[in-house]
PDB file of C-alpha atoms in Angstrom:
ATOM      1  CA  UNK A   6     -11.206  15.184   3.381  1.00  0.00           C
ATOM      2  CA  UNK A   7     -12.047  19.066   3.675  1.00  0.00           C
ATOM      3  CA  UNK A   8     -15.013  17.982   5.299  1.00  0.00           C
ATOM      4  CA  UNK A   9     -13.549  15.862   7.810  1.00  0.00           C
ATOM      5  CA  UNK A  10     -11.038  17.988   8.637  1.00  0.00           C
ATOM      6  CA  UNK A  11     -12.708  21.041   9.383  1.00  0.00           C
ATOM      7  CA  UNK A  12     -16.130  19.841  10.479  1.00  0.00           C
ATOM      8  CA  UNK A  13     -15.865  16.633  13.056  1.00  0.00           C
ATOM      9  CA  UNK A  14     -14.566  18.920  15.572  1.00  0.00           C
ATOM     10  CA  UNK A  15     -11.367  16.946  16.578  1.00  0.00           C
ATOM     11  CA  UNK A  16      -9.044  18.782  18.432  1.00  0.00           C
ATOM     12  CA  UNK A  17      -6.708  20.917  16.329  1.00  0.00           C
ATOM     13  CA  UNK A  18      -3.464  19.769  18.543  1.00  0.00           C
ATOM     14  CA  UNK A  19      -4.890  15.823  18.524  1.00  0.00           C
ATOM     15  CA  UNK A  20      -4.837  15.992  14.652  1.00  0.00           C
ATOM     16  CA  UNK A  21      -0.839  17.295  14.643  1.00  0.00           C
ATOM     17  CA  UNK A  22      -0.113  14.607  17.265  1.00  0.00           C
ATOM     18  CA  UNK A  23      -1.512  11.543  14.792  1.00  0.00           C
ATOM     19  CA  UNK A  24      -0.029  13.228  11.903  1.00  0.00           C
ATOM     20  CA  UNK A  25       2.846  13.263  13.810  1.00  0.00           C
ATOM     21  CA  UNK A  26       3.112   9.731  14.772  1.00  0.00           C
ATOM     22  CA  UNK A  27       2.090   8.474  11.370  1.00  0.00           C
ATOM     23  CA  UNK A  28       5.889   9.962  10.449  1.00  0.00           C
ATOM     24  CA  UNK A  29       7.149   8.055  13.659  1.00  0.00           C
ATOM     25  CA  UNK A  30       5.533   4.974  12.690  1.00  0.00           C
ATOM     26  CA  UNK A  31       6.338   4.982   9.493  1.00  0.00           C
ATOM     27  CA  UNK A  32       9.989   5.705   9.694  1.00  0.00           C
ATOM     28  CA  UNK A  33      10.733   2.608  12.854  1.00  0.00           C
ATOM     29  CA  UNK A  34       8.351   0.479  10.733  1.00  0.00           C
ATOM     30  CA  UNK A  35      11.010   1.028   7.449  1.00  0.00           C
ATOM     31  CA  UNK A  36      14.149   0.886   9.752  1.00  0.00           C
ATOM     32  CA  UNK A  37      12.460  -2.208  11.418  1.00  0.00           C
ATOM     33  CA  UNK A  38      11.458  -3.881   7.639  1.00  0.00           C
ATOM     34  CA  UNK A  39      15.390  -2.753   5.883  1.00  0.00           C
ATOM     35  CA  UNK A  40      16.768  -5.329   8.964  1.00  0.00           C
ATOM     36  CA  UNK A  41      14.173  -8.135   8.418  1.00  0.00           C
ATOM     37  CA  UNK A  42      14.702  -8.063   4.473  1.00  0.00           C
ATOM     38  CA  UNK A  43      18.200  -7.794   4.507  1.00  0.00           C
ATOM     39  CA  UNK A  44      18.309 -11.112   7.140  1.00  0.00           C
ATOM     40  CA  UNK A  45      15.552 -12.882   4.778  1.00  0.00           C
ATOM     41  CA  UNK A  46      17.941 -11.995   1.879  1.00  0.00           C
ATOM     42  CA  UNK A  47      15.121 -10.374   0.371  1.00  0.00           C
ATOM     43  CA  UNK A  48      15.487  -7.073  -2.482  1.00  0.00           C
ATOM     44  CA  UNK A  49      14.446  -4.044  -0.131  1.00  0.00           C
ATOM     45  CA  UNK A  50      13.836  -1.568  -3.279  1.00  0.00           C
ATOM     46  CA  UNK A  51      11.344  -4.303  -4.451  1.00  0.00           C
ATOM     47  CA  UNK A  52       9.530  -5.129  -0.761  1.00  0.00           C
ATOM     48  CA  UNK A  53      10.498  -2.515   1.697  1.00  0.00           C
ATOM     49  CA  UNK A  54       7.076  -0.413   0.505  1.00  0.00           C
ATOM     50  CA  UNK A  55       5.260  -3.223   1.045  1.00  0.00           C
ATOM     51  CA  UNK A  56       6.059  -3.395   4.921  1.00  0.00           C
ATOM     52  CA  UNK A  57       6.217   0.260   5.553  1.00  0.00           C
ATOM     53  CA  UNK A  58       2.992   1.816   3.437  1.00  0.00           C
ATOM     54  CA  UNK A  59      -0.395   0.222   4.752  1.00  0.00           C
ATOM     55  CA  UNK A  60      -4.147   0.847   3.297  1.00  0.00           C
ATOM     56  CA  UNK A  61      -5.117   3.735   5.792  1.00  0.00           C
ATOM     57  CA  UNK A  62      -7.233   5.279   3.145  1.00  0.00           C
ATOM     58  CA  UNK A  63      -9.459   2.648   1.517  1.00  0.00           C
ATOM     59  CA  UNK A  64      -9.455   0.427   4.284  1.00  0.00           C
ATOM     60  CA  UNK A  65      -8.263   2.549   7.650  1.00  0.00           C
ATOM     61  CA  UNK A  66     -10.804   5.348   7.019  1.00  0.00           C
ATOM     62  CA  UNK A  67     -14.240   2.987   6.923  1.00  0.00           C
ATOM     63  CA  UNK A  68     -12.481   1.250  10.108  1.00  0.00           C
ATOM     64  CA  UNK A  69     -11.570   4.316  11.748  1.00  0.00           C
ATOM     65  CA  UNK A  70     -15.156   5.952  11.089  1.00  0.00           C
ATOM     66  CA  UNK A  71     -16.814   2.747  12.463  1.00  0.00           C
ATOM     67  CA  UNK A  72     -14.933   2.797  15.512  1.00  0.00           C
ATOM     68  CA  UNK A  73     -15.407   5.875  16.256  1.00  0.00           C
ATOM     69  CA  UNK A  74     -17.278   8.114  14.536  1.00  0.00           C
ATOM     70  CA  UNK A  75     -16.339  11.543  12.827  1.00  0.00           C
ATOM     71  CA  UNK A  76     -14.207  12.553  15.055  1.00  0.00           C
ATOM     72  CA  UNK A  77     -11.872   9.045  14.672  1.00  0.00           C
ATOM     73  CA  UNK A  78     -12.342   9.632  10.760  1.00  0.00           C
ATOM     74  CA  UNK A  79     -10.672  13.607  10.857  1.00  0.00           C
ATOM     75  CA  UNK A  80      -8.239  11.936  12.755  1.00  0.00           C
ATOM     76  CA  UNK A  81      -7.769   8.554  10.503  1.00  0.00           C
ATOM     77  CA  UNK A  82      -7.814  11.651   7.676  1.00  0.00           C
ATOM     78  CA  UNK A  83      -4.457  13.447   9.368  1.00  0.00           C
ATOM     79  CA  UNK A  84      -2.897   9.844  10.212  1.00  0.00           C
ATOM     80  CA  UNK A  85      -3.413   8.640   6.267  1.00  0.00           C
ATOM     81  CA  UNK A  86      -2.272  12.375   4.713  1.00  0.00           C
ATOM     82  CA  UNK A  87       0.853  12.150   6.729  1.00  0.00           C
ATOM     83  CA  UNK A  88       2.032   8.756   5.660  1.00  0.00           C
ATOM     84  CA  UNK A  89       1.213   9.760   2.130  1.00  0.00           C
ATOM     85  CA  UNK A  90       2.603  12.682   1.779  1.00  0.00           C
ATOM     86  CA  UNK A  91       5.996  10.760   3.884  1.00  0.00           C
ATOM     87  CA  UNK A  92       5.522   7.310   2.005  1.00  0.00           C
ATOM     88  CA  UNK A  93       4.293   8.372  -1.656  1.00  0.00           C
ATOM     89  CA  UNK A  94       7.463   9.838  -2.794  1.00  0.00           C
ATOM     90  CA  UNK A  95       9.525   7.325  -1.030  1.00  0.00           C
ATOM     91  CA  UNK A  96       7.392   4.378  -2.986  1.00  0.00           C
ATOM     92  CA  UNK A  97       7.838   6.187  -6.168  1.00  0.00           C
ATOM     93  CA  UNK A  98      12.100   6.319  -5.882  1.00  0.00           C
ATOM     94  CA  UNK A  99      12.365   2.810  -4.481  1.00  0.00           C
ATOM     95  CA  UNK A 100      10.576   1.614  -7.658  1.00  0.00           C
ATOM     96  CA  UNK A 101      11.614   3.535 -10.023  1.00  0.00           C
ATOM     97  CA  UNK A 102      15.515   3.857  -8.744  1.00  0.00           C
ATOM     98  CA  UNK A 103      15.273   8.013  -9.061  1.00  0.00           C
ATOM     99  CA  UNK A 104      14.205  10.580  -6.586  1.00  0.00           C
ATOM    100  CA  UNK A 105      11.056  11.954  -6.361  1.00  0.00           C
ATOM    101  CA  UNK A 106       8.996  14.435  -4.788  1.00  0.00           C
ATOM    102  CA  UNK A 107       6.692  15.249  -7.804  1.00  0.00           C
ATOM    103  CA  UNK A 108       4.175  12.539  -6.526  1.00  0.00           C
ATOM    104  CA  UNK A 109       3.397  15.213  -3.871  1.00  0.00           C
ATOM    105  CA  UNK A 110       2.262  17.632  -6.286  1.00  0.00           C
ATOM    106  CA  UNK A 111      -0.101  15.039  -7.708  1.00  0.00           C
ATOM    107  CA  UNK A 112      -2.076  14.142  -4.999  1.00  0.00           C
ATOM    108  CA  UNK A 113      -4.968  15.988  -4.617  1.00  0.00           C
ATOM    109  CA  UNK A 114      -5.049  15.409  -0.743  1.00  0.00           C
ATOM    110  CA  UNK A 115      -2.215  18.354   0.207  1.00  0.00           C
ATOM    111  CA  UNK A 116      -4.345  20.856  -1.312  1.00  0.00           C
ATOM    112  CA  UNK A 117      -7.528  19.378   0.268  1.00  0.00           C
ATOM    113  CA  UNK A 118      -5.543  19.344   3.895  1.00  0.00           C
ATOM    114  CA  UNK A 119      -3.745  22.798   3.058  1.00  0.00           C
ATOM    115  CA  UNK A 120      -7.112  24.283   2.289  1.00  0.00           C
ATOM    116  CA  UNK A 121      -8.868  22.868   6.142  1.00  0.00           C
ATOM    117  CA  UNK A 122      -5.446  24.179   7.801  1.00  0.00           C
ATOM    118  CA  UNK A 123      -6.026  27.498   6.119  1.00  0.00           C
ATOM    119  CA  UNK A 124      -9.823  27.192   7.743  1.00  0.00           C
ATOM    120  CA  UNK A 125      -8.792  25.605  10.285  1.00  0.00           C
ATOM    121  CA  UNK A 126      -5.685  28.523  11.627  1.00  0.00           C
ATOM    122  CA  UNK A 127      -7.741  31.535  10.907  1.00  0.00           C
ATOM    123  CA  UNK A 128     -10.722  29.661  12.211  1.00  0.00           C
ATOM    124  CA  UNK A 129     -13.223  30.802   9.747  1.00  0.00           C
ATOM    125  CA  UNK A 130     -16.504  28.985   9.503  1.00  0.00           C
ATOM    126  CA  UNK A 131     -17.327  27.129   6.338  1.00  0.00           C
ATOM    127  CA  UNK A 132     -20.454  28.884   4.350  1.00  0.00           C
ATOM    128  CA  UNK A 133     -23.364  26.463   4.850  1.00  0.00           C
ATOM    129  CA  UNK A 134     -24.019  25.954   1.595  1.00  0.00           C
ATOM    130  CA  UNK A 135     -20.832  24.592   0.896  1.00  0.00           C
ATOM    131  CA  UNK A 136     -20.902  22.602   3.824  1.00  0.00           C
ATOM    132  CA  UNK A 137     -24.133  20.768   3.079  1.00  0.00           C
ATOM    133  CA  UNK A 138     -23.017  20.322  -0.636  1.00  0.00           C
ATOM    134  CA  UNK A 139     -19.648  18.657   1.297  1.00  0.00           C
ATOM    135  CA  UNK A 140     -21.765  16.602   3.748  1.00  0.00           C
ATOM    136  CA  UNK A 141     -23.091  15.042   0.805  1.00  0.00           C
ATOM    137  CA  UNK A 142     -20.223  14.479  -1.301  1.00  0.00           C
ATOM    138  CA  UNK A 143     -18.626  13.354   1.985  1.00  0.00           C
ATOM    139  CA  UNK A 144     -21.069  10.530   2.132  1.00  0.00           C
ATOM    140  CA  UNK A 145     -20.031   8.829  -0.732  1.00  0.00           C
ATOM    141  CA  UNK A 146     -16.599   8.206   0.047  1.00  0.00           C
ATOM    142  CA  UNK A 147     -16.598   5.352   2.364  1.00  0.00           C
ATOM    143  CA  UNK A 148     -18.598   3.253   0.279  1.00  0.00           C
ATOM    144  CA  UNK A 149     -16.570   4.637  -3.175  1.00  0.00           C
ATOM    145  CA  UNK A 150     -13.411   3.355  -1.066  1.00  0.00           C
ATOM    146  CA  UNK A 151     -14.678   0.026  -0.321  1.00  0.00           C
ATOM    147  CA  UNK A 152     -15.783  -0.138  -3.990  1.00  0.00           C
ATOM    148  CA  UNK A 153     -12.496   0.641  -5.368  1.00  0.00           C
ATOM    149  CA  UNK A 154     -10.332  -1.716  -2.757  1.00  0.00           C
ATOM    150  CA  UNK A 155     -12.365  -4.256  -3.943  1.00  0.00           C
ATOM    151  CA  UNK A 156     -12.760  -3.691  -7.494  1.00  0.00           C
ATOM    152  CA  UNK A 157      -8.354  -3.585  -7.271  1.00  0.00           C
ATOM    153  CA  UNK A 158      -8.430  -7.021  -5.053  1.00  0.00           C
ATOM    154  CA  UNK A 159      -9.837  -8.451  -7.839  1.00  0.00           C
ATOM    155  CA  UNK A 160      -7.897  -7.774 -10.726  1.00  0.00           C
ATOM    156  CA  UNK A 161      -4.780  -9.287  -8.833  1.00  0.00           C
ATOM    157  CA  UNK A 162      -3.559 -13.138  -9.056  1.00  0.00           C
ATOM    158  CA  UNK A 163      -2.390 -15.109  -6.506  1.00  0.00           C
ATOM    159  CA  UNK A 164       1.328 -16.340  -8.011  1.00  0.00           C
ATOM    160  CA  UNK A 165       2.701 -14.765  -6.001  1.00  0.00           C
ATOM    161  CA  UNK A 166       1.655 -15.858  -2.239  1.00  0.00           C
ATOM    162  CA  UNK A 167       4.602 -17.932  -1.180  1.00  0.00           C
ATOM    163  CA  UNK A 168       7.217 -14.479  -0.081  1.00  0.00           C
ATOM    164  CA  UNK A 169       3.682 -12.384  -0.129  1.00  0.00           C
ATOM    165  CA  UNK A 170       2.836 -14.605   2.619  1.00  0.00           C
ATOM    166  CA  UNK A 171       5.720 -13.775   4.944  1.00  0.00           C
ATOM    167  CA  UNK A 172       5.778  -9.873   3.734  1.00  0.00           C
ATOM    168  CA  UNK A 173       2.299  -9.595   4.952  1.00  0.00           C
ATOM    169  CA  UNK A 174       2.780 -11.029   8.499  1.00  0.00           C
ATOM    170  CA  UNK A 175       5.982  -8.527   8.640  1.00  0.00           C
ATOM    171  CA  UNK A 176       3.450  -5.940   7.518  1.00  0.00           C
ATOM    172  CA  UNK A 177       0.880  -6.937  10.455  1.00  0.00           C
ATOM    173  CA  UNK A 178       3.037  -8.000  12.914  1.00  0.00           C
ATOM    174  CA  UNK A 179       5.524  -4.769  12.926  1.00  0.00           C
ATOM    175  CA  UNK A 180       2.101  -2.630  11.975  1.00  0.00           C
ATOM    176  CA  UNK A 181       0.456  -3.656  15.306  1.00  0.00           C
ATOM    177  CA  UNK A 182       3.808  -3.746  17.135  1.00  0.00           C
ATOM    178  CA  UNK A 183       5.017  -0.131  16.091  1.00  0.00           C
ATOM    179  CA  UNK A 184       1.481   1.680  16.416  1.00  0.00           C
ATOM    180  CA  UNK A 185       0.687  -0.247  19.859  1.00  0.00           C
ATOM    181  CA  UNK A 186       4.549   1.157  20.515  1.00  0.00           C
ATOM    182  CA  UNK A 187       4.063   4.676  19.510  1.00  0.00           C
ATOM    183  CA  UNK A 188       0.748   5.349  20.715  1.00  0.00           C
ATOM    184  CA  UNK A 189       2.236   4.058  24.326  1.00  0.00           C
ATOM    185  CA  UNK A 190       5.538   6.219  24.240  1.00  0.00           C
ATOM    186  CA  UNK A 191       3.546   9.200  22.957  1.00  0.00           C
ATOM    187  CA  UNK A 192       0.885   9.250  25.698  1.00  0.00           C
ATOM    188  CA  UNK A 193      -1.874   8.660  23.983  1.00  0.00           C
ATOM    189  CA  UNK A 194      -5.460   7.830  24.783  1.00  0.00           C
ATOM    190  CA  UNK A 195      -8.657   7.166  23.658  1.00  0.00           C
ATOM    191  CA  UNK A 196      -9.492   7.939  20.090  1.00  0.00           C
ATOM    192  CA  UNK A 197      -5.935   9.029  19.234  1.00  0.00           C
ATOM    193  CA  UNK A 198      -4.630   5.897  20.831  1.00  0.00           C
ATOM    194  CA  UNK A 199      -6.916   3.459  18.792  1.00  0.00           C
ATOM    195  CA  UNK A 200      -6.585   5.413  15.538  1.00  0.00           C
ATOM    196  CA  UNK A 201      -3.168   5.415  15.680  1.00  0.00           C
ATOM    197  CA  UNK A 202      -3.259   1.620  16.234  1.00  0.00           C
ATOM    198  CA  UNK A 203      -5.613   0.607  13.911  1.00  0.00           C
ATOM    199  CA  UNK A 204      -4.314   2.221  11.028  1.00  0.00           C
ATOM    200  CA  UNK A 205      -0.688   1.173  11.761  1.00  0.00           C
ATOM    201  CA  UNK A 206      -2.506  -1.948  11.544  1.00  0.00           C
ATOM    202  CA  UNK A 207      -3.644  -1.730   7.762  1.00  0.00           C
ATOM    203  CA  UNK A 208      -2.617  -4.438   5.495  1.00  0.00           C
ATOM    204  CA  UNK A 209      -0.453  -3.497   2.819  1.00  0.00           C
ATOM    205  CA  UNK A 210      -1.605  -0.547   0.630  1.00  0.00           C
ATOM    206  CA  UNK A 211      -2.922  -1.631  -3.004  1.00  0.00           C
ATOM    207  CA  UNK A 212      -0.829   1.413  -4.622  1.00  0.00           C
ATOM    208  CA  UNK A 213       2.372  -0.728  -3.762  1.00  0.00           C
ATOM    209  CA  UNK A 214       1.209  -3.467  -6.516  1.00  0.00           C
ATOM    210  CA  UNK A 215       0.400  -0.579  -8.924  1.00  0.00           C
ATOM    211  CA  UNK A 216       4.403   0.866  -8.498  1.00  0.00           C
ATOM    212  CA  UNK A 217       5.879  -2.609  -8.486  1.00  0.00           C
ATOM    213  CA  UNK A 218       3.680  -3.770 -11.808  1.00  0.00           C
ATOM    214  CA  UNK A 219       5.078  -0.201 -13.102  1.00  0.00           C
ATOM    215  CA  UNK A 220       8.913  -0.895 -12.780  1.00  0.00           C
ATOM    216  CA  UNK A 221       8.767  -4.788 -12.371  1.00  0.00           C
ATOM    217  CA  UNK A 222       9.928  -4.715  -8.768  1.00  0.00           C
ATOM    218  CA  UNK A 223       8.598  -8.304  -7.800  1.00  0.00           C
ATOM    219  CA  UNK A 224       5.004  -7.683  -9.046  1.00  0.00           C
ATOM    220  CA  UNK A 225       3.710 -11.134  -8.716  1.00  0.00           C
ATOM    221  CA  UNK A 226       5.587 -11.183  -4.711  1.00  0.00           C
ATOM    222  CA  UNK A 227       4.098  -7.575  -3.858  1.00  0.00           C
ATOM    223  CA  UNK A 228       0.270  -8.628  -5.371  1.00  0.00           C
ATOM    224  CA  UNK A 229       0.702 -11.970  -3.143  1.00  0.00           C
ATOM    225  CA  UNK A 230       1.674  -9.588  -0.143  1.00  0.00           C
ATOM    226  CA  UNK A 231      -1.423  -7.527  -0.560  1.00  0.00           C
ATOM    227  CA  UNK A 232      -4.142 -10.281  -1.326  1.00  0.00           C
ATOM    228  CA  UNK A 233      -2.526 -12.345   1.543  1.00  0.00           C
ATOM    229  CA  UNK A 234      -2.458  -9.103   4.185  1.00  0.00           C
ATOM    230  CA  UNK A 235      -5.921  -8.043   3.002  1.00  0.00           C
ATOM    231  CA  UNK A 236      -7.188 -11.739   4.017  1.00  0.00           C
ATOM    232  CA  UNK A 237      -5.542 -11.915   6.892  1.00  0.00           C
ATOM    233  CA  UNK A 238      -7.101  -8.642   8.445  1.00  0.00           C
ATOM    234  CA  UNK A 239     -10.718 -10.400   7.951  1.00  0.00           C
ATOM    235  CA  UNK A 240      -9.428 -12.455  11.242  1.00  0.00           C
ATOM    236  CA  UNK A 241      -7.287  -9.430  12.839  1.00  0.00           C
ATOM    237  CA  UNK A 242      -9.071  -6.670  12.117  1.00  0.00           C
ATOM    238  CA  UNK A 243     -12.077  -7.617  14.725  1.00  0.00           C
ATOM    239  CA  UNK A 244      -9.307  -8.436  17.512  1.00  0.00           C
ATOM    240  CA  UNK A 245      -7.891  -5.206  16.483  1.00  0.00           C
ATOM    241  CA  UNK A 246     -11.342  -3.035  17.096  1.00  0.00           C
ATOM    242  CA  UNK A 247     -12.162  -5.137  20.275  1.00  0.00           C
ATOM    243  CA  UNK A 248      -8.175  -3.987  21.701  1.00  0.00           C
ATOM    244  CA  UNK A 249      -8.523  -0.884  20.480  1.00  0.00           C
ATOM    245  CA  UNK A 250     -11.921   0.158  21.955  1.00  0.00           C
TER     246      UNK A 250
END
């Protein structure tokens, strides 16, 4: 993440903007999902996480670096840190019932981000050394994340598909709708403009099964959600990249 950040060259304003309308999304995707559930007659503690939180790490990044290139991933990196560090600690007190903002202080990604803005303001260069030895590390995260989505894909079952079903259209369908939305009303263009589609895109984020199996909010609905959104995107993920680029 240090790496990308500080050494694809993205624009410094470009990667506020994203980060910025990661928030945006976010927050009309949730205001968007409490209406649907509460018209479906649907528990939002239990699904609302599942509409609003998408996979922009293990899946948005690989997509984001395919499409295009570096300087899509530092800005895939700024549009996933910003609806983590939003949508973390709002997963954790919708399934547990409590408040809480300690999840921030357990995700190693603020200190990797407030360590490139530290770079990054003060505009020092990174030591060479340390930016080979990060080049390299930086290689293996891609395939580690497509490793790990799919080693968590499979431990799920499929009881659960009938409401996962419909929660993972609302999850595409307002994804796409709100992104495409935000990235118009924001100006956007180019990279910025297909980033911030594509990974409002994402089907819905594998950590949401891990909460709901942790406080038995609809565990077998919220693993259907995920397996059935993660399928889907095989068919709208190429659409996506052909809009988007």
């Amino acid at each position: 993440m240090f790496q990308s950040l500080t050494g694809a060259g993205a624009d410094r304003a470009a990667l506020v903007d994203v980060a910025g309308a990661a928030v945006l999304v976010m927050a009309v995707t949730a205001a968007l999902g409490v209406a649907f559930l509460k018209a479906w007659g649907q528990p939002v503690r239990a699904f609302l996480p599942s509409i609003f939180l998408a996979n922009n790490g293990n899946m948005g990044l690989p997509l984001t670096l395919f499409a295009f290139g570096q300087e899509g991933m530092a800005l895939g990196m700024a549009f996933m840190v910003a609806s983590a560090v939003v949508g973390l600690p709002a997963l954790a007190s919708l399934s547990s019932g409590v408040s809480s903002l300690g999840a921030l202080a357990r995700l190693p990604m603020v200190y990797a981000v407030l360590l490139a803005l530290v770079f990054l303001a003060l505009d020092w260069p990174v030591p060479g050394w340390a930016a080979n030895t990060l080049d390299l590390l930086a290689g293996f995260t891609v395939p580690l994340m497509l490793i790990t989505l799919g080693a968590s894909l499979a431990k799920m079952g499929a009881t659960g598909m009938g409401r996962g079903v419909v929660l993972a259209a609302l999850r595409l369908s307002l994804g796409f709708a709100v992104g495409w939305g935000v990235a118009e009303a924001l100006g956007f263009e180019g990279v910025a403009r297909g980033v911030v589609i594509l990974q409002s895109s994402m089907p819905v984020a594998v950590i949401d099964h891990l909460y709901a199996q942790r406080y038995g909010t609809e565990p077998r609905a919220v693993a259907g959600a995920v397996l059935a959104s993660t399928l889907a995107s095989l068919v709208t993920l190429p659409i996506l990249i052909w809009f988007v680029l």
